[in-house]
Amino acid sequence: MPRKGMRNIFFKSPSLTRMTPPSSPLHHTFSESLMEENIEVAQFIITKWDSSHDDNLVSLFSDKDEARQYLGSIKGLQKAMKYLVLHQSNSEKLVRAQLLMQTAMQRLQNEFYQILKSNRDYLDPESVSAHSSSRPSVSRSSFSEFEEEEEEEDDESENENDSVPEVETASLAAMADLRAIAEAMISAGYAKECIKVYKIIRKSIVDEALYHLGVERELTFQRIQKMEWEVLEFKIKNLLSAVKMAVKTLFYGERLLCDQVFSVSAAIRESCFTEISKEGALALFGFPENVAKCKQTPEKLFRILDLYEAVSGLWPEVESIFSFESTAAVRATAVNSLIKLGDTVRTMLMDFETAIQKDSSKTTVPGGGIHPLTRYVMNYISFLADYCGILSNIFEDWPFTVPSALPESYFGSPDSEGSISSPISVRVAWLILVMLCKLDGKAAMYKDVPLSYLFLANNLQYVTEKVRQSNLKFLLGDDWLINHELKVKQYAENYEKIGWSKVLASLPENQTAEIPADRVNDHFKKFNSAFEEAYMKQVSWVVPDPKLRDHIKISLARRIIPIYKEFYESNGGVQMKKEMWGESFIRFTPDDLGNYWSDMFYGSRSSGSVSSSSRGGGRSH
């Protein structure tokens, strides 16, 4: 029988049945005739594609018309079987129809398997997830829609696919075929056979993809706990690069594929997706929780924050993809990981504060330079600032009350726009204050008071620069920076006043007043001695920050040179002085002072000395 004739039987005869009253004798005779014809047509087509024929290696679904007729024959056979069950339950025709149906289902099962295997590249989760957002449904009809499909719809679909990339077209076609087969098998009562094939193949694909992403199923808490940090950190990095791909592509694509292929049954969709993905997802989201439960040190905090950021950032997708009741364990594991990671972060920050407070190093930094504690704490906190959004989430329900009232001068005016108000900003400000208090104690270890102030200026300058050059400036605000930069200048000013007080005290209060020659002589000798003593003591001191170094040098020059220059010039000029008192009493010209200061604060002139020559203020080193 020609295919055209077969198609007409499938599509036109049921309509005649619907128009004939069921109680009519004509209806019974016509229906029996129609059902017999459906069985004959089904036998012709199903036998033609019988899987037991060794020479039948071509896929049924390689020809769209053949596939359509095959599925149509199954639908007609189903109707015949339903009729026979009602009216001729003991008929040999029913046995014949059942055997035909078994043959057809075996063929569809084989086709289902082959489509899944041969289209593996086209059905990978990345391909599925890439186009499903813009094309939510497959372009070819499923088994349930078969009767209503018209030729012009096929033409529209083919024209539409002309503008679609080849990979996407193949993917869409494969999903359409799989869905049609699945619906036919489910409708005929062969869901179990269809689902078994699907689960085996797709689970192997998902498991293999997770393996290549570095997700380890056997990575238990006991194993993680025994790992060296370098090994564990490597595995954390692997997970960080894998988790986004696993959720947004692998699991998302697999969920879409399940939804497409088994769109006819919500229960089957859930069953397939759960069995395929649940085990791998539990391993993926269980790892961060196990890491969080291990013993931690402050240095590991940033990897914990990375894990928290990765999982929390993917939570909307996790909640959507694993929305089934049977995948509730996956959602719970992801949530538990976030809870455990958050608890660990809070504990580690408290441990970090405790470590600062317990720092008991007694050695002073040579030259009043930057203390290791300052470098460590500020580097740590500046990295923390990069996670301010995540930290805000973690501490959202954990209000922080500082152990003692912070001075207004530390925070800035509470009413100003730049005042610190967010919980995480207060915590960061408190950590810095704890460190600064420790630095006050370390400054007291210096025997030279000026050096202790220089130490404080250097370290606070380092703190402010770290804040200005990192995201800390957004957490702490402009008021904080302004206040602390003023403190740096105050420390520097204290250093200048105390460190060079003897030099200033050696000069007369009124430089222009007429002074006896012997007293002028005394002032120059005292100045020479005081300047040399201060220089020799401080030439090895350091100011690492160029801006602060220049600020101090300029400030010293403005503080001392004008006074000395006025005294120097008001007593007759250089030539007269040389004639009156000789070279030994005038050892420095005003210009010499700046030259000496230019060598200071590098920490590299510890053997420096001041020359006794009065000619040009020469120096030897």
Coordinates of C-alpha atoms in Angstrom, one line a residue:
M1 CA 0.0 0.0 0.0
P2 CA 1.4 3.4 -0.9
R3 CA 2.6 5.6 2.0
K4 CA 0.1 8.4 1.0
G5 CA -2.7 6.0 1.4
M6 CA -1.5 4.9 4.8
R7 CA -1.3 8.5 5.9
N8 CA -4.9 9.1 4.8
I9 CA -6.1 6.1 6.8
F10 CA -4.4 7.3 9.9
F11 CA -5.7 10.8 9.7
K12 CA -9.2 10.6 8.1
S13 CA -10.7 7.4 9.5
P14 CA -10.8 8.5 13.2
S15 CA -12.8 11.6 12.2
L16 CA -15.5 9.4 10.6
T17 CA -15.6 7.4 13.8
R18 CA -16.2 10.5 15.8
M19 CA -19.1 11.5 13.5
T20 CA -20.9 8.2 13.8
P21 CA -23.1 7.6 16.9
P22 CA -21.4 5.0 19.1
S23 CA -24.7 3.0 19.5
S24 CA -25.2 2.6 15.7
P25 CA -24.7 -0.9 14.2
L26 CA -22.9 0.8 11.4
H27 CA -20.5 2.3 13.9
H28 CA -19.6 -1.2 15.3
T29 CA -19.1 -2.7 11.8
F30 CA -17.1 0.3 10.7
S31 CA -14.9 0.3 13.8
E32 CA -14.1 -3.3 13.6
S33 CA -13.1 -2.9 10.0
L34 CA -11.0 0.1 10.8
M35 CA -9.2 -1.6 13.6
E36 CA -8.4 -4.6 11.4
E37 CA -7.0 -2.3 8.8
N38 CA -4.9 -0.5 11.5
I39 CA -3.4 -3.8 12.5
E40 CA -2.6 -4.7 8.9
V41 CA -1.0 -1.3 8.3
A42 CA 1.0 -1.6 11.6
Q43 CA 2.2 -5.1 10.6
F44 CA 3.4 -3.9 7.3
I45 CA 5.4 -1.0 8.7
I46 CA 6.6 -2.6 11.9
T47 CA 7.7 -5.8 10.2
K48 CA 9.6 -3.7 7.6
W49 CA 11.7 -2.1 10.4
D50 CA 11.9 -5.2 12.6
S51 CA 15.2 -5.0 14.6
S52 CA 15.7 -8.7 14.3
H53 CA 16.5 -8.3 10.6
D54 CA 20.3 -8.3 10.4
D55 CA 20.4 -6.2 7.2
N56 CA 18.3 -3.4 8.8
L57 CA 21.1 -1.2 10.0
V58 CA 19.7 2.2 8.9
S59 CA 18.1 4.3 11.6
L60 CA 14.4 4.6 11.3
F61 CA 14.6 8.3 12.3
S62 CA 17.1 9.2 9.5
D63 CA 14.0 9.5 7.3
K64 CA 11.4 11.9 8.7
D65 CA 8.5 10.5 6.7
E66 CA 9.4 6.9 7.6
A67 CA 9.5 7.9 11.3
R68 CA 6.2 9.7 11.1
Q69 CA 4.5 6.7 9.5
Y70 CA 6.1 4.3 12.0
L71 CA 4.8 6.3 15.0
G72 CA 1.5 6.7 13.3
S73 CA 1.2 2.9 12.9
I74 CA 1.9 2.5 16.6
K75 CA -0.8 4.9 17.4
G76 CA -3.3 3.1 15.2
L77 CA -2.2 -0.2 16.7
Q78 CA -2.9 1.2 20.2
K79 CA -6.4 2.2 19.1
A80 CA -7.0 -1.3 17.7
M81 CA -5.8 -3.0 20.9
K82 CA -8.1 -0.8 23.0
Y83 CA -11.0 -1.7 20.8
L84 CA -10.2 -5.4 20.9
V85 CA -9.8 -5.4 24.7
L86 CA -13.4 -4.0 25.0
H87 CA -15.1 -6.0 22.3
Q88 CA -13.0 -9.1 21.5
S89 CA -10.7 -9.7 24.5
N90 CA -10.1 -13.4 23.6
S91 CA -9.4 -12.7 19.9
E92 CA -6.3 -13.9 18.2
K93 CA -6.1 -10.5 16.7
L94 CA -5.4 -9.1 20.1
V95 CA -2.5 -11.5 20.6
R96 CA -1.2 -10.6 17.2
A97 CA -1.5 -6.9 18.0
Q98 CA 0.4 -7.4 21.3
L99 CA 3.2 -9.2 19.5
L100 CA 3.4 -6.4 17.0
M101 CA 3.5 -3.8 19.8
Q102 CA 6.4 -5.7 21.5
T103 CA 8.3 -5.7 18.2
A104 CA 7.7 -2.0 17.7
M105 CA 8.8 -1.2 21.2
Q106 CA 12.0 -3.2 20.9
R107 CA 12.7 -1.2 17.7
L108 CA 12.0 2.1 19.4
Q109 CA 14.1 1.1 22.4
N110 CA 17.0 0.4 20.0
E111 CA 16.4 3.7 18.2
F112 CA 16.3 5.6 21.5
Y113 CA 19.6 4.1 22.5
Q114 CA 21.2 4.8 19.1
I115 CA 20.1 8.4 19.0
L116 CA 21.4 9.0 22.5
K117 CA 24.7 7.4 21.7
S118 CA 25.3 8.8 18.1
N119 CA 24.2 12.3 19.1
R120 CA 26.3 12.5 22.2
D121 CA 28.2 15.6 21.0
Y122 CA 24.9 17.3 20.0
L123 CA 23.2 16.4 23.2
D124 CA 26.0 17.4 25.6
P125 CA 24.7 19.8 28.3
E126 CA 26.6 22.8 26.9
S127 CA 24.9 22.5 23.5
V128 CA 21.5 22.0 25.1
S129 CA 21.8 24.8 27.6
A130 CA 23.2 27.2 24.9
H131 CA 20.1 27.2 22.7
S132 CA 17.3 26.2 25.1
S133 CA 16.9 29.7 26.6
S134 CA 16.1 31.2 23.2
R135 CA 14.3 28.2 21.8
P136 CA 12.5 26.6 24.7
S137 CA 10.8 23.9 22.7
V138 CA 11.9 21.5 20.0
S139 CA 11.0 22.3 16.5
R140 CA 9.6 18.9 15.5
S141 CA 6.4 17.4 16.7
S142 CA 6.2 14.8 19.4
F143 CA 4.2 11.6 19.4
S144 CA 1.2 13.2 21.1
E145 CA 1.1 16.0 18.6
F146 CA 1.5 13.7 15.6
E147 CA -2.1 13.7 14.4
E148 CA -2.4 17.4 14.3
E149 CA 0.9 18.0 12.3
E150 CA 0.4 19.4 8.8
E151 CA 2.9 19.4 6.0
E152 CA 3.1 23.2 5.9
E153 CA 4.2 23.2 9.6
D154 CA 7.1 20.9 8.6
D155 CA 8.1 23.3 5.9
E156 CA 8.0 26.3 8.3
S157 CA 10.2 24.3 10.7
E158 CA 12.7 23.5 8.0
N159 CA 12.8 27.1 6.9
E160 CA 13.3 28.2 10.4
N161 CA 16.2 25.8 10.9
D162 CA 17.9 27.2 7.8
S163 CA 19.2 30.1 9.9
V164 CA 20.2 28.0 12.9
P165 CA 23.7 26.7 13.3
E166 CA 24.2 23.1 12.3
V167 CA 25.1 21.9 15.8
E168 CA 21.9 23.5 17.2
T169 CA 19.8 22.0 14.4
A170 CA 21.1 18.5 15.1
S171 CA 20.6 19.0 18.8
L172 CA 17.0 20.1 18.3
A173 CA 16.3 17.3 15.9
A174 CA 17.7 14.7 18.2
M175 CA 15.7 16.0 21.2
A176 CA 12.5 15.9 19.0
D177 CA 13.1 12.3 18.0
L178 CA 13.9 11.3 21.6
R179 CA 10.8 13.0 22.8
A180 CA 8.6 11.3 20.2
I181 CA 10.0 7.9 21.0
A182 CA 9.7 8.5 24.8
E183 CA 6.0 9.5 24.4
A184 CA 5.3 6.5 22.2
M185 CA 6.8 4.1 24.6
I186 CA 5.3 5.7 27.7
S187 CA 1.9 5.7 26.0
A188 CA 2.2 2.0 25.1
G189 CA 3.2 1.1 28.7
Y190 CA 6.9 0.6 28.0
A191 CA 8.1 3.6 30.1
K192 CA 10.4 1.3 32.2
E193 CA 12.4 0.2 29.2
C194 CA 12.8 3.7 27.8
I195 CA 13.8 5.2 31.2
K196 CA 16.4 2.5 31.8
V197 CA 18.2 3.3 28.6
Y198 CA 18.1 7.0 29.2
K199 CA 19.4 6.8 32.8
I200 CA 22.3 4.6 32.0
I201 CA 23.6 6.6 29.0
R202 CA 23.0 10.1 30.5
K203 CA 24.3 9.2 33.9
S204 CA 27.6 8.0 32.4
I205 CA 27.9 11.2 30.4
V206 CA 27.3 13.4 33.6
D207 CA 29.6 11.3 35.7
E208 CA 32.4 11.5 33.1
A209 CA 32.0 15.3 32.8
L210 CA 32.2 15.7 36.6
Y211 CA 35.3 13.5 36.6
H212 CA 37.0 15.7 34.0
L213 CA 36.0 18.7 36.1
G214 CA 37.8 17.3 39.0
V215 CA 34.8 16.4 41.2
E216 CA 35.8 13.5 43.4
R217 CA 33.1 11.3 44.8
E218 CA 35.2 9.7 47.5
L219 CA 36.6 12.9 49.0
T220 CA 35.3 12.4 52.5
F221 CA 35.8 14.7 55.5
Q222 CA 38.3 12.2 57.0
R223 CA 40.4 12.3 53.9
I224 CA 40.2 16.1 53.6
Q225 CA 41.1 16.5 57.3
K226 CA 44.4 14.6 56.8
M227 CA 45.5 16.5 53.7
E228 CA 48.4 18.9 53.6
W229 CA 47.2 22.5 53.0
E230 CA 48.9 22.7 49.6
V231 CA 47.1 19.6 48.4
L232 CA 43.7 20.8 49.8
E233 CA 44.2 24.2 48.3
F234 CA 44.8 22.7 44.9
K235 CA 41.6 20.8 45.2
I236 CA 39.7 23.9 46.3
K237 CA 41.0 25.7 43.2
N238 CA 39.8 22.8 41.1
L239 CA 36.4 23.0 42.6
L240 CA 36.2 26.8 42.1
S241 CA 36.9 26.4 38.4
A242 CA 34.5 23.5 38.1
V243 CA 31.4 24.5 40.2
K244 CA 30.2 27.2 37.8
M245 CA 30.6 24.9 34.8
A246 CA 28.9 22.1 36.6
V247 CA 25.9 24.1 37.7
K248 CA 25.3 26.5 34.8
T249 CA 26.1 24.1 32.0
L250 CA 26.2 20.5 33.1
F251 CA 23.3 20.2 35.5
Y252 CA 21.3 23.0 33.8
G253 CA 21.7 21.3 30.4
E254 CA 20.8 17.9 31.8
R255 CA 17.7 19.3 33.5
L256 CA 16.6 20.9 30.2
L257 CA 17.2 17.7 28.3
C258 CA 15.1 15.7 30.8
D259 CA 12.4 18.3 30.6
Q260 CA 12.3 18.1 26.8
V261 CA 12.5 14.4 26.3
F262 CA 10.0 13.5 29.0
S263 CA 7.8 16.5 28.7
V264 CA 4.8 14.1 28.8
S265 CA 5.4 13.1 32.4
A266 CA 6.5 15.2 35.3
A267 CA 7.2 12.1 37.5
I268 CA 9.5 10.6 34.9
R269 CA 11.3 13.9 34.4
E270 CA 12.0 14.1 38.1
S271 CA 13.0 10.4 38.4
C272 CA 15.5 10.6 35.5
F273 CA 17.1 13.9 36.4
T274 CA 17.4 12.9 40.1
E275 CA 19.1 9.6 39.4
I276 CA 21.4 11.1 36.8
S277 CA 22.5 14.2 38.7
K278 CA 21.9 13.8 42.4
E279 CA 25.0 11.8 43.3
G280 CA 27.4 14.1 41.5
A281 CA 25.7 17.2 42.8
L282 CA 25.9 16.0 46.4
A283 CA 29.7 15.3 45.9
L284 CA 30.1 18.8 44.4
F285 CA 28.3 20.7 47.2
G286 CA 29.4 18.5 50.0
F287 CA 33.1 19.3 49.4
P288 CA 32.9 23.0 50.6
E289 CA 31.1 21.9 53.8
N290 CA 33.8 19.3 54.5
V291 CA 36.5 21.9 53.9
A292 CA 34.7 24.3 56.3
K293 CA 34.7 21.7 59.1
C294 CA 38.5 21.2 59.0
K295 CA 40.8 23.1 61.4
Q296 CA 41.6 26.5 59.9
T297 CA 44.2 29.2 60.3
P298 CA 43.7 32.9 59.4
E299 CA 45.8 32.5 56.2
K300 CA 43.2 30.0 54.8
L301 CA 40.4 32.5 55.1
F302 CA 40.5 33.7 51.5
R303 CA 40.0 30.2 50.1
I304 CA 37.0 29.8 52.4
L305 CA 35.6 33.1 51.2
D306 CA 36.2 31.9 47.6
L307 CA 34.1 28.8 48.2
Y308 CA 31.4 30.8 49.9
E309 CA 31.3 33.3 47.0
A310 CA 31.1 30.5 44.4
V311 CA 28.3 28.6 46.1
S312 CA 26.3 31.6 47.1
G313 CA 26.6 33.1 43.7
L314 CA 25.1 29.9 42.1
W315 CA 22.4 29.4 44.7
P316 CA 19.5 30.8 42.5
E317 CA 20.5 28.3 39.7
V318 CA 20.8 25.5 42.3
E319 CA 17.4 26.2 43.7
S320 CA 15.9 26.3 40.2
I321 CA 17.6 23.3 38.7
F322 CA 17.2 21.0 41.7
S323 CA 13.7 22.1 42.5
F324 CA 12.3 18.6 42.7
E325 CA 11.3 17.1 46.0
S326 CA 13.7 14.2 45.3
T327 CA 16.6 16.6 44.9
A328 CA 15.9 18.4 48.2
A329 CA 19.1 16.8 49.6
V330 CA 21.1 18.7 47.0
R331 CA 19.6 22.0 48.0
A332 CA 20.1 21.2 51.6
T333 CA 23.8 20.3 51.1
A334 CA 24.4 23.6 49.3
V335 CA 22.7 25.5 52.1
N336 CA 24.6 23.6 54.8
S337 CA 27.8 24.4 53.0
L338 CA 27.0 28.1 53.0
I339 CA 26.1 27.9 56.7
K340 CA 29.3 26.1 57.6
L341 CA 31.5 28.3 55.5
G342 CA 29.9 31.4 57.0
D343 CA 30.5 30.1 60.6
T344 CA 34.1 29.3 59.7
V345 CA 34.7 32.8 58.3
R346 CA 33.3 34.4 61.5
T347 CA 35.5 32.2 63.6
M348 CA 38.6 32.8 61.5
L349 CA 38.2 36.6 61.8
M350 CA 37.9 36.3 65.6
D351 CA 41.0 34.2 65.6
F352 CA 42.7 36.8 63.5
E353 CA 41.9 39.5 65.9
T354 CA 43.1 37.3 68.8
A355 CA 46.4 36.7 66.9
I356 CA 46.9 40.5 66.6
Q357 CA 46.2 41.0 70.3
K358 CA 48.6 38.2 71.3
D359 CA 51.5 39.3 69.2
S360 CA 54.3 39.5 71.8
S361 CA 57.4 40.3 69.7
K362 CA 59.8 42.4 71.7
T363 CA 62.3 43.3 69.0
T364 CA 62.2 46.8 67.5
V365 CA 62.5 47.5 63.8
P366 CA 65.9 49.1 63.0
G367 CA 65.5 52.7 62.1
G368 CA 61.8 52.9 63.1
G369 CA 60.7 51.3 59.8
I370 CA 57.5 49.3 59.0
H371 CA 56.8 46.6 61.6
P372 CA 56.1 43.0 60.2
L373 CA 52.8 43.1 62.1
T374 CA 51.7 46.2 60.2
R375 CA 52.6 44.7 56.9
Y376 CA 50.9 41.4 57.7
V377 CA 47.7 42.9 59.1
M378 CA 47.2 45.5 56.4
N379 CA 47.9 43.1 53.6
Y380 CA 45.4 40.7 55.1
I381 CA 42.7 43.3 55.6
S382 CA 43.2 44.9 52.2
F383 CA 42.6 41.4 50.7
L384 CA 39.5 41.1 52.9
A385 CA 38.1 44.3 51.4
D386 CA 37.9 42.6 48.0
Y387 CA 35.2 40.3 49.6
C388 CA 33.2 43.1 51.2
G389 CA 30.0 42.1 49.5
I390 CA 30.4 38.5 50.6
L391 CA 31.4 39.5 54.1
S392 CA 28.4 41.8 54.4
N393 CA 26.2 38.7 53.7
I394 CA 28.0 36.6 56.2
F395 CA 27.8 39.1 59.0
E396 CA 24.3 40.4 58.1
D397 CA 22.7 38.6 61.0
W398 CA 25.7 38.9 63.3
P399 CA 25.8 42.5 64.7
F400 CA 29.2 43.5 66.1
T401 CA 29.7 45.5 69.3
V402 CA 33.2 46.6 69.9
P403 CA 34.6 45.8 73.3
S404 CA 35.1 49.5 74.1
A405 CA 34.0 52.8 72.7
L406 CA 36.0 53.8 69.7
P407 CA 37.2 57.4 69.9
E408 CA 35.3 59.8 67.6
S409 CA 38.7 61.0 66.2
Y410 CA 39.3 57.4 65.0
F411 CA 36.0 57.0 63.1
G412 CA 35.2 60.6 62.2
S413 CA 32.2 62.5 63.2
P414 CA 29.1 60.2 63.5
D415 CA 27.0 62.8 61.7
S416 CA 29.3 63.2 58.7
E417 CA 28.5 61.6 55.4
G418 CA 31.8 59.6 55.5
S419 CA 31.3 58.1 58.9
I420 CA 31.6 54.4 59.3
S421 CA 28.2 52.7 59.6
S422 CA 28.1 49.3 57.9
P423 CA 28.7 46.2 60.1
I424 CA 31.7 45.0 58.0
S425 CA 33.2 48.5 57.9
V426 CA 33.1 48.7 61.7
R427 CA 34.7 45.2 62.0
V428 CA 37.5 46.2 59.6
A429 CA 38.0 49.6 61.5
W430 CA 38.2 47.7 64.8
L431 CA 40.8 45.3 63.5
I432 CA 43.0 48.2 62.4
L433 CA 42.5 49.9 65.7
V434 CA 43.6 46.7 67.6
M435 CA 46.7 46.7 65.5
L436 CA 47.4 50.4 66.0
C437 CA 47.1 49.9 69.8
K438 CA 49.7 47.1 69.5
L439 CA 52.0 49.4 67.6
D440 CA 51.7 52.0 70.3
G441 CA 53.2 49.4 72.7
K442 CA 55.9 48.6 70.3
A443 CA 56.8 52.3 69.9
A444 CA 57.4 52.5 73.6
M445 CA 60.2 49.9 73.3
Y446 CA 62.5 52.5 71.5
K447 CA 64.8 54.3 73.9
D448 CA 64.8 57.4 71.7
V449 CA 61.5 59.2 72.0
P450 CA 61.9 60.9 68.6
L451 CA 62.5 57.5 67.0
S452 CA 59.3 56.1 68.6
Y453 CA 57.3 58.9 67.0
L454 CA 59.0 58.3 63.6
F455 CA 58.1 54.6 64.0
L456 CA 54.5 55.6 64.6
A457 CA 54.5 58.0 61.6
N458 CA 56.0 55.4 59.3
N459 CA 53.6 52.6 60.3
L460 CA 50.5 54.8 60.2
Q461 CA 51.6 56.2 56.8
Y462 CA 51.8 52.6 55.6
V463 CA 48.3 51.9 56.9
T464 CA 46.8 55.0 55.2
E465 CA 48.5 54.2 51.9
K466 CA 47.2 50.6 52.0
V467 CA 43.7 51.9 52.6
R468 CA 43.9 54.5 49.8
Q469 CA 45.2 52.0 47.3
S470 CA 42.7 49.3 48.0
N471 CA 38.9 48.7 48.4
L472 CA 39.4 49.6 52.0
K473 CA 38.9 53.3 51.0
F474 CA 35.3 52.5 50.2
L475 CA 34.7 50.7 53.5
L476 CA 36.4 53.2 55.7
G477 CA 35.6 56.4 53.9
D478 CA 37.2 59.8 53.3
D479 CA 36.8 61.0 57.0
W480 CA 38.8 58.0 58.2
L481 CA 41.6 58.7 55.8
I482 CA 41.7 62.4 56.5
N483 CA 41.8 61.8 60.3
H484 CA 44.6 59.3 60.0
E485 CA 46.7 61.3 57.6
L486 CA 46.5 64.2 60.1
K487 CA 47.7 61.8 62.8
V488 CA 50.7 60.9 60.6
K489 CA 51.6 64.6 60.4
Q490 CA 51.2 64.9 64.2
Y491 CA 53.6 62.0 64.8
A492 CA 56.1 63.5 62.3
E493 CA 55.8 66.9 64.0
N494 CA 56.4 65.4 67.4
Y495 CA 59.5 63.6 66.0
E496 CA 60.8 67.0 64.6
K497 CA 60.2 68.9 67.8
I498 CA 61.8 66.4 70.1
G499 CA 64.5 65.1 67.7
W500 CA 65.8 68.6 66.8
S501 CA 64.9 70.5 69.9
K502 CA 68.6 70.8 71.0
V503 CA 69.5 72.2 67.6
L504 CA 66.9 74.9 67.8
A505 CA 67.7 75.6 71.5
S506 CA 71.4 76.3 70.6
L507 CA 70.4 79.4 68.7
P508 CA 69.5 82.7 70.3
E509 CA 65.8 83.6 70.6
N510 CA 66.4 86.8 68.7
Q511 CA 68.7 86.2 65.9
T512 CA 69.0 89.8 64.8
A513 CA 69.8 91.2 68.2
E514 CA 73.3 92.4 68.8
I515 CA 75.2 89.7 70.7
P516 CA 78.7 89.8 72.1
A517 CA 81.4 88.0 70.1
D518 CA 82.0 85.4 72.8
R519 CA 78.3 84.5 73.0
V520 CA 78.1 84.3 69.2
N521 CA 81.0 81.9 69.4
D522 CA 79.1 79.8 72.0
H523 CA 76.0 79.7 69.9
F524 CA 77.9 78.4 66.9
K525 CA 79.7 75.8 68.9
K526 CA 76.5 74.6 70.5
F527 CA 74.7 74.5 67.1
N528 CA 77.6 72.6 65.6
S529 CA 77.5 70.0 68.4
A530 CA 73.7 69.7 68.5
F531 CA 73.4 69.3 64.8
E532 CA 76.2 66.8 64.5
E533 CA 74.7 64.8 67.4
A534 CA 71.2 64.7 65.9
Y535 CA 72.6 63.9 62.5
M536 CA 74.8 61.1 63.6
K537 CA 72.1 59.6 65.7
Q538 CA 69.3 59.8 63.0
V539 CA 71.2 59.3 59.8
S540 CA 70.4 55.5 60.1
W541 CA 66.7 56.1 60.7
V542 CA 64.4 55.3 57.9
V543 CA 61.2 56.7 56.3
P544 CA 60.3 54.2 53.6
D545 CA 57.4 56.3 52.1
P546 CA 58.8 58.9 49.7
K547 CA 56.0 61.4 50.3
L548 CA 56.4 61.2 54.1
R549 CA 60.2 61.4 53.7
D550 CA 60.0 64.6 51.6
H551 CA 57.4 66.0 53.9
I552 CA 59.7 65.6 57.0
K553 CA 62.7 67.0 55.2
I554 CA 60.8 70.0 53.9
S555 CA 59.3 70.6 57.4
L556 CA 62.8 70.4 59.0
A557 CA 64.2 72.8 56.5
R558 CA 61.4 75.3 57.2
R559 CA 61.7 74.8 60.9
I560 CA 65.5 75.3 61.3
I561 CA 67.1 76.9 58.2
P562 CA 65.4 80.3 58.3
I563 CA 66.4 80.8 62.0
Y564 CA 69.9 79.6 61.4
K565 CA 70.3 81.6 58.2
E566 CA 69.1 84.8 60.0
F567 CA 71.6 84.3 62.8
Y568 CA 74.3 83.3 60.4
E569 CA 73.9 86.4 58.2
S570 CA 73.2 88.9 61.0
N571 CA 76.6 88.4 62.4
G572 CA 78.7 90.0 59.6
G573 CA 78.6 87.4 56.9
V574 CA 80.9 84.4 56.2
Q575 CA 84.1 86.3 55.4
M576 CA 83.9 88.5 58.6
K577 CA 83.2 85.4 60.6
K578 CA 86.2 83.6 59.2
E579 CA 88.4 86.6 60.1
M580 CA 87.0 87.0 63.6
W581 CA 86.6 83.5 64.8
G582 CA 88.4 81.3 62.4
E583 CA 87.2 78.3 60.5
S584 CA 86.6 76.0 63.4
F585 CA 83.6 77.9 64.8
I586 CA 81.5 78.1 61.6
R587 CA 81.1 74.5 60.3
F588 CA 77.8 74.8 58.4
T589 CA 76.4 77.2 56.0
P590 CA 72.6 77.4 55.7
D591 CA 72.8 75.5 52.4
D592 CA 74.8 72.7 54.1
L593 CA 72.0 71.8 56.4
G594 CA 69.7 70.8 53.5
N595 CA 72.5 68.8 52.0
Y596 CA 72.9 66.8 55.1
W597 CA 69.2 66.1 55.5
S598 CA 69.1 64.9 51.9
D599 CA 71.1 61.9 53.1
M600 CA 68.8 61.0 55.9
F601 CA 65.9 58.5 56.3
Y602 CA 67.3 55.9 53.9
G603 CA 68.8 53.8 56.6
S604 CA 72.0 53.3 54.6
R605 CA 74.2 56.0 56.1
S606 CA 74.8 54.4 59.5
S607 CA 78.5 55.2 59.4
G608 CA 78.0 58.8 58.4
S609 CA 79.9 61.5 60.1
V610 CA 80.1 65.3 60.0
S611 CA 83.3 66.9 58.8
S612 CA 85.1 69.3 61.0
S613 CA 85.9 71.5 57.9
S614 CA 84.1 74.8 57.7
R615 CA 84.6 75.1 54.0
G616 CA 81.3 74.4 52.3
G617 CA 80.2 72.0 55.1
G618 CA 82.1 69.1 53.6
R619 CA 81.2 65.6 54.7
S620 CA 82.9 62.2 54.8
H621 CA 81.1 58.9 54.9

